[in-house]
Coordinates of N, CA and C in Angstrom, one line a residue:
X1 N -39.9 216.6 205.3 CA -40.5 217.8 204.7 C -39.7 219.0 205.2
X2 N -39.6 219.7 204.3 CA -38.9 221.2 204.6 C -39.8 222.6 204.4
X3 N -39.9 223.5 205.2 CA -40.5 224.4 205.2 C -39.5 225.8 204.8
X4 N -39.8 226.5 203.5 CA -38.7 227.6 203.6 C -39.6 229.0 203.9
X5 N -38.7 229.8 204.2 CA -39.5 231.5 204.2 C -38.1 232.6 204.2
X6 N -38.6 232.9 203.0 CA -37.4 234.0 202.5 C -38.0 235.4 202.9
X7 N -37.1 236.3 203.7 CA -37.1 237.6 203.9 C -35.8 238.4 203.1
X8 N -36.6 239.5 203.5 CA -35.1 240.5 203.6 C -35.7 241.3 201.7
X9 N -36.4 241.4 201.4 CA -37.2 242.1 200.1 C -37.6 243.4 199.9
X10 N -37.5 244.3 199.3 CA -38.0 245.5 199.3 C -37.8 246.6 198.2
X11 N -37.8 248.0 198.4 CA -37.8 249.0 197.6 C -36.2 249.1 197.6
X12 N -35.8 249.0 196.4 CA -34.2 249.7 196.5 C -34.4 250.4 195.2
X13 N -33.3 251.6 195.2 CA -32.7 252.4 194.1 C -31.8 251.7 193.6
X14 N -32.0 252.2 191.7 CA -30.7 251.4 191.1 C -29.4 251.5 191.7
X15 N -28.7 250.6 191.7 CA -27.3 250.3 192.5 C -26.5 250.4 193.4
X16 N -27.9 250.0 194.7 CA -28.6 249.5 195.8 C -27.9 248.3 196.0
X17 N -28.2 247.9 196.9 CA -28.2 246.3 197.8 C -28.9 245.6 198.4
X18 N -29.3 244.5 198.5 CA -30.3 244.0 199.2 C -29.6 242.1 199.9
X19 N -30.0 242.6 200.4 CA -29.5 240.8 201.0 C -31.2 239.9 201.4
X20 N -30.8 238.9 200.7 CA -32.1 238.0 200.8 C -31.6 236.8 201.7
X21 N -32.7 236.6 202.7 CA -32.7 234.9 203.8 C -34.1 234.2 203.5
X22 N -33.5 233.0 203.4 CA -34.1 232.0 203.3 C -33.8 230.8 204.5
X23 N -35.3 231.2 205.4 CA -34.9 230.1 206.9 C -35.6 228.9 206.1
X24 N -35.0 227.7 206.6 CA -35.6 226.7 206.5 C -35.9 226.1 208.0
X25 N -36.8 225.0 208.3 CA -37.6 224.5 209.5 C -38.2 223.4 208.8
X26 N -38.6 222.5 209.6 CA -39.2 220.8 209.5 C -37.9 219.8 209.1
X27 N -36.5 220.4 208.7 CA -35.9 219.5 208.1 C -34.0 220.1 207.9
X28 N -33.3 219.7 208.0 CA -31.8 220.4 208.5 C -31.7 220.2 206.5
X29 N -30.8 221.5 206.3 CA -30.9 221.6 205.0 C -29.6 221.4 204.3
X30 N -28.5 220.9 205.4 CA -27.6 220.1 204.7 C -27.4 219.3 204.0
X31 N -28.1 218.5 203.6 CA -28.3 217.5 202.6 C -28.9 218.0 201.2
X32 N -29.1 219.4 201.2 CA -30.1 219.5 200.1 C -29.0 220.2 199.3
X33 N -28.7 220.7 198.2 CA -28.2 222.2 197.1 C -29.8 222.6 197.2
X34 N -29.3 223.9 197.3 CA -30.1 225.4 197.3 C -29.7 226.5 196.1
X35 N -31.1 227.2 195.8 CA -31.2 227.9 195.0 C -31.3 228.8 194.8
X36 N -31.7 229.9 194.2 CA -32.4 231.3 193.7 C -33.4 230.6 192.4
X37 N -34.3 231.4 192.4 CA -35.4 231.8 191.0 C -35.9 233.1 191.5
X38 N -36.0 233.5 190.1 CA -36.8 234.8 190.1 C -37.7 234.5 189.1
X39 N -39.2 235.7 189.2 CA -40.2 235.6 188.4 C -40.4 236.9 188.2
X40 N -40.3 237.5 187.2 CA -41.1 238.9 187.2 C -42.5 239.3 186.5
X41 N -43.0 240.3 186.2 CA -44.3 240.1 186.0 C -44.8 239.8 184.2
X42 N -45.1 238.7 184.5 CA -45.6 238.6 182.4 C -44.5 237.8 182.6
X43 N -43.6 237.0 182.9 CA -42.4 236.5 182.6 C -42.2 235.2 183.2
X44 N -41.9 234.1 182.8 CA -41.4 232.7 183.7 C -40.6 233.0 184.5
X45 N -40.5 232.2 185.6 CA -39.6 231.8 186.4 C -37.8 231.8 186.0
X46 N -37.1 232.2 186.5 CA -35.9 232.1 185.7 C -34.8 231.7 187.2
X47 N -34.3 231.0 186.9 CA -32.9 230.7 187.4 C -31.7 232.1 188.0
X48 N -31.6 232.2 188.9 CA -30.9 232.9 189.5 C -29.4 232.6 189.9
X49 N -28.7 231.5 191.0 CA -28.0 230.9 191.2 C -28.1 229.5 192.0
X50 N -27.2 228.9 192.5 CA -27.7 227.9 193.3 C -26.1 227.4 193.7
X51 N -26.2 226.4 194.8 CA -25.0 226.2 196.1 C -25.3 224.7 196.1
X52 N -24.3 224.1 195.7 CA -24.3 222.5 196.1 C -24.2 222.1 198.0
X53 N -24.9 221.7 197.9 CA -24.8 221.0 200.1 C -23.7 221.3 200.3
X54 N -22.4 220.7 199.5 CA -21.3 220.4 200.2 C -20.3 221.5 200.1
X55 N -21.1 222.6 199.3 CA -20.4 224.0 199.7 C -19.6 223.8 198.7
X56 N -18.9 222.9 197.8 CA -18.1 223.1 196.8 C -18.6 223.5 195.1
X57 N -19.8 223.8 194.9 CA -20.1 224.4 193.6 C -21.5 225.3 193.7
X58 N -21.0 226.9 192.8 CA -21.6 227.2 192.8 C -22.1 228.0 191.7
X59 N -23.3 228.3 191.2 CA -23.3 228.8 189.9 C -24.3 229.7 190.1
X60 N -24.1 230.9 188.8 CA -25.0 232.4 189.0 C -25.5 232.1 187.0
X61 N -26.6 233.0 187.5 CA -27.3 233.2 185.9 C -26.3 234.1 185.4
X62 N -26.0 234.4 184.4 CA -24.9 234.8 183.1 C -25.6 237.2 183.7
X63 N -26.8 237.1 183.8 CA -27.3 238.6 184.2 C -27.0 239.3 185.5
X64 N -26.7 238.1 186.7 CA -26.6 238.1 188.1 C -24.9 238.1 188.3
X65 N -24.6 237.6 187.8 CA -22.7 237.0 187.7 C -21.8 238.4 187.7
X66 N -21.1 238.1 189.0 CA -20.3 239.6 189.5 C -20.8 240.5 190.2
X67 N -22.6 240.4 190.7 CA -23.1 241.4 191.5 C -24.0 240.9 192.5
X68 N -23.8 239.3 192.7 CA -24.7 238.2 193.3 C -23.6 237.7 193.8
X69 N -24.5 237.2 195.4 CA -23.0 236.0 196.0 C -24.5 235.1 197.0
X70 N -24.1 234.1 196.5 CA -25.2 232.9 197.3 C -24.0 232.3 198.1
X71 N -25.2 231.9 199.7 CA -23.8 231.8 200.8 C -24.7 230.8 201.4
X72 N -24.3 230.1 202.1 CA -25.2 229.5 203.2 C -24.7 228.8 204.2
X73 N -25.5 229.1 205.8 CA -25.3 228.8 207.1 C -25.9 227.7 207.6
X74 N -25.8 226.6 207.7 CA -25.8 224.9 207.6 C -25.9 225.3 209.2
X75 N -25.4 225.5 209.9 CA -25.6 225.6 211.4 C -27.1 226.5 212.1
X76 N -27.1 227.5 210.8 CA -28.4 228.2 211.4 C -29.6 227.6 210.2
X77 N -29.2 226.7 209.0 CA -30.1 226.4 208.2 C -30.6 227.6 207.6
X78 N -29.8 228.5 207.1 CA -30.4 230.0 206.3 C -29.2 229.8 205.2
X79 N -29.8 230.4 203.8 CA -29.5 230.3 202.5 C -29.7 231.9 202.6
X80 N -28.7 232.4 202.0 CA -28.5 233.6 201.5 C -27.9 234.4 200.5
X81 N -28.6 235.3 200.1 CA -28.1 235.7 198.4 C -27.8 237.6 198.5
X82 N -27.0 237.6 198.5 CA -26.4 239.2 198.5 C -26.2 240.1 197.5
X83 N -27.3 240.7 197.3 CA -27.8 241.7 196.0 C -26.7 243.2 196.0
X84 N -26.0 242.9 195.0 CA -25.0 244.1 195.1 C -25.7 245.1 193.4
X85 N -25.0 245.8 193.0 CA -25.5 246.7 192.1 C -26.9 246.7 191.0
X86 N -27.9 246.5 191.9 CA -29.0 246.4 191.7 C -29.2 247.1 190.5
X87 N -30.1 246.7 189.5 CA -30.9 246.7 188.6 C -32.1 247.2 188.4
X88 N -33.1 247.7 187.7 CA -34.4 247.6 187.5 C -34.6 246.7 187.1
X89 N -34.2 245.8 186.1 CA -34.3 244.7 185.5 C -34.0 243.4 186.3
X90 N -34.1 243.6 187.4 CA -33.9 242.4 189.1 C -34.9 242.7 189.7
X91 N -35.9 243.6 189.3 CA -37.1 243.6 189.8 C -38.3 242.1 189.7
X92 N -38.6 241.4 190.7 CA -39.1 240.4 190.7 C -39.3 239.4 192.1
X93 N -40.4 238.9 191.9 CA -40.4 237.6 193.2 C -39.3 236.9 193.4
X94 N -38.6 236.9 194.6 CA -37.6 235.4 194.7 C -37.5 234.5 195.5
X95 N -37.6 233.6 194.9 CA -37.8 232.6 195.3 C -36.6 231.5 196.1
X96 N -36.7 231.1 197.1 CA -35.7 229.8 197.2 C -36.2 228.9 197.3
X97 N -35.2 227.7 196.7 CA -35.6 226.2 197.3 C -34.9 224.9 197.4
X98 N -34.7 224.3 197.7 CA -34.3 222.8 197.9 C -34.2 222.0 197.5
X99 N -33.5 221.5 196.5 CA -33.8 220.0 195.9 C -32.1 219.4 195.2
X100 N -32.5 219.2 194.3 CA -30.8 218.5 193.9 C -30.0 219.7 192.8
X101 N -28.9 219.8 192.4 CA -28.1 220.4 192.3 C -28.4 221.2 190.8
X102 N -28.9 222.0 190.4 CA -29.5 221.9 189.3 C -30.4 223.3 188.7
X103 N -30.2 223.5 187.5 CA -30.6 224.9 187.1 C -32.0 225.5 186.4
X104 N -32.2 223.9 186.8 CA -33.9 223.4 186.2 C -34.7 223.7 187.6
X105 N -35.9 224.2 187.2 CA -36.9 224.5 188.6 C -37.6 223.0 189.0
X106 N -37.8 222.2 188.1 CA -38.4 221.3 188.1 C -37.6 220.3 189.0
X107 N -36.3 220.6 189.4 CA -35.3 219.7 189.7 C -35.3 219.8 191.6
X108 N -36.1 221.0 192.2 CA -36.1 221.7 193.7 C -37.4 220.7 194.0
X109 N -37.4 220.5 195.3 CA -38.4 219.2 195.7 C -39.2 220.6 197.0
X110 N -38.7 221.4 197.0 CA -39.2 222.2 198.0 C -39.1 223.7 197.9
X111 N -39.9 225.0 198.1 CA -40.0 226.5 197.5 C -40.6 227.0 198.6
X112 N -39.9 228.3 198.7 CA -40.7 229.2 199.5 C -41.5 230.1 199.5
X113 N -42.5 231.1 199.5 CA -43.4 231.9 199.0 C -43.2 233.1 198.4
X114 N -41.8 233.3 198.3 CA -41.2 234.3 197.6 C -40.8 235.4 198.3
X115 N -40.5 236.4 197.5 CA -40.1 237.6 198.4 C -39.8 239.3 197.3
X116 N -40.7 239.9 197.7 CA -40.7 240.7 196.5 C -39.4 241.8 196.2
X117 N -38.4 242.2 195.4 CA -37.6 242.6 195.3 C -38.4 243.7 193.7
X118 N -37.9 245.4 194.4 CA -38.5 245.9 193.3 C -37.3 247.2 193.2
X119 N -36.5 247.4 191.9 CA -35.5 248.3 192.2 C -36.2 249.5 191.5
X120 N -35.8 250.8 191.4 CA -36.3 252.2 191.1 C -35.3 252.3 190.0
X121 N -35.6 253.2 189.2 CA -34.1 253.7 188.5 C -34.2 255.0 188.8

């Protein structure tokens, strides 16, 4: 079992920064690919980016691509996503999670409670 909790959320101005962590605990998270989703409000869940275990692949949603860098510390078990020219339209819950390599939400065996990200214009 894996337990995540994402920090690092808040009020930013359009083309801002924000850096998001995701600790994991109950279970070392090397073995898993990690992800991003976002939800905003009225809206499904959407796909953000995500990091294969083995550090060799990584992929961003087509909206996030060039101002997103997903990184992750296998020694400290934290997943992290580095919010560069923020948006109002990146306003939303995010989410991480755990599961196999993959751009489907259904595909993560494990999520954490989110973390609210709200930009201003």
């Amino acid at each position: 079992q894996v337990q995540l909790a994402e920090s690092g959320g808040g009020l930013v101005q359009a083309g801002g920064s924000l850096r998001l962590s995701c600790a994991a605990s109950g279970r070392a998270l090397s073995s898993y690919s990690m992800a991003w989703f976002r939800q905003a409000p009225g809206k499904e869940r959407e796909f953000v980016s995500r990091l294969s275990w083995s550090l060799d692949y990584k992929d961003y949603a087509d909206s996030v691509k060039g101002r997103f860098t997903i990184s992750r510390d296998n020694a400290k078990n934290t997943v992290y996503l580095q919010m560069n020219s923020l948006k109002p339209e990146d306003t939303a819950v995010y989410y991480c999670a755990a599961g196999y390599y993959s751009g489907q939400s259904s595909d993560y065996l494990y999520w954490g409670q989110g973390t609210q990200v709200t930009v201003s214009s």
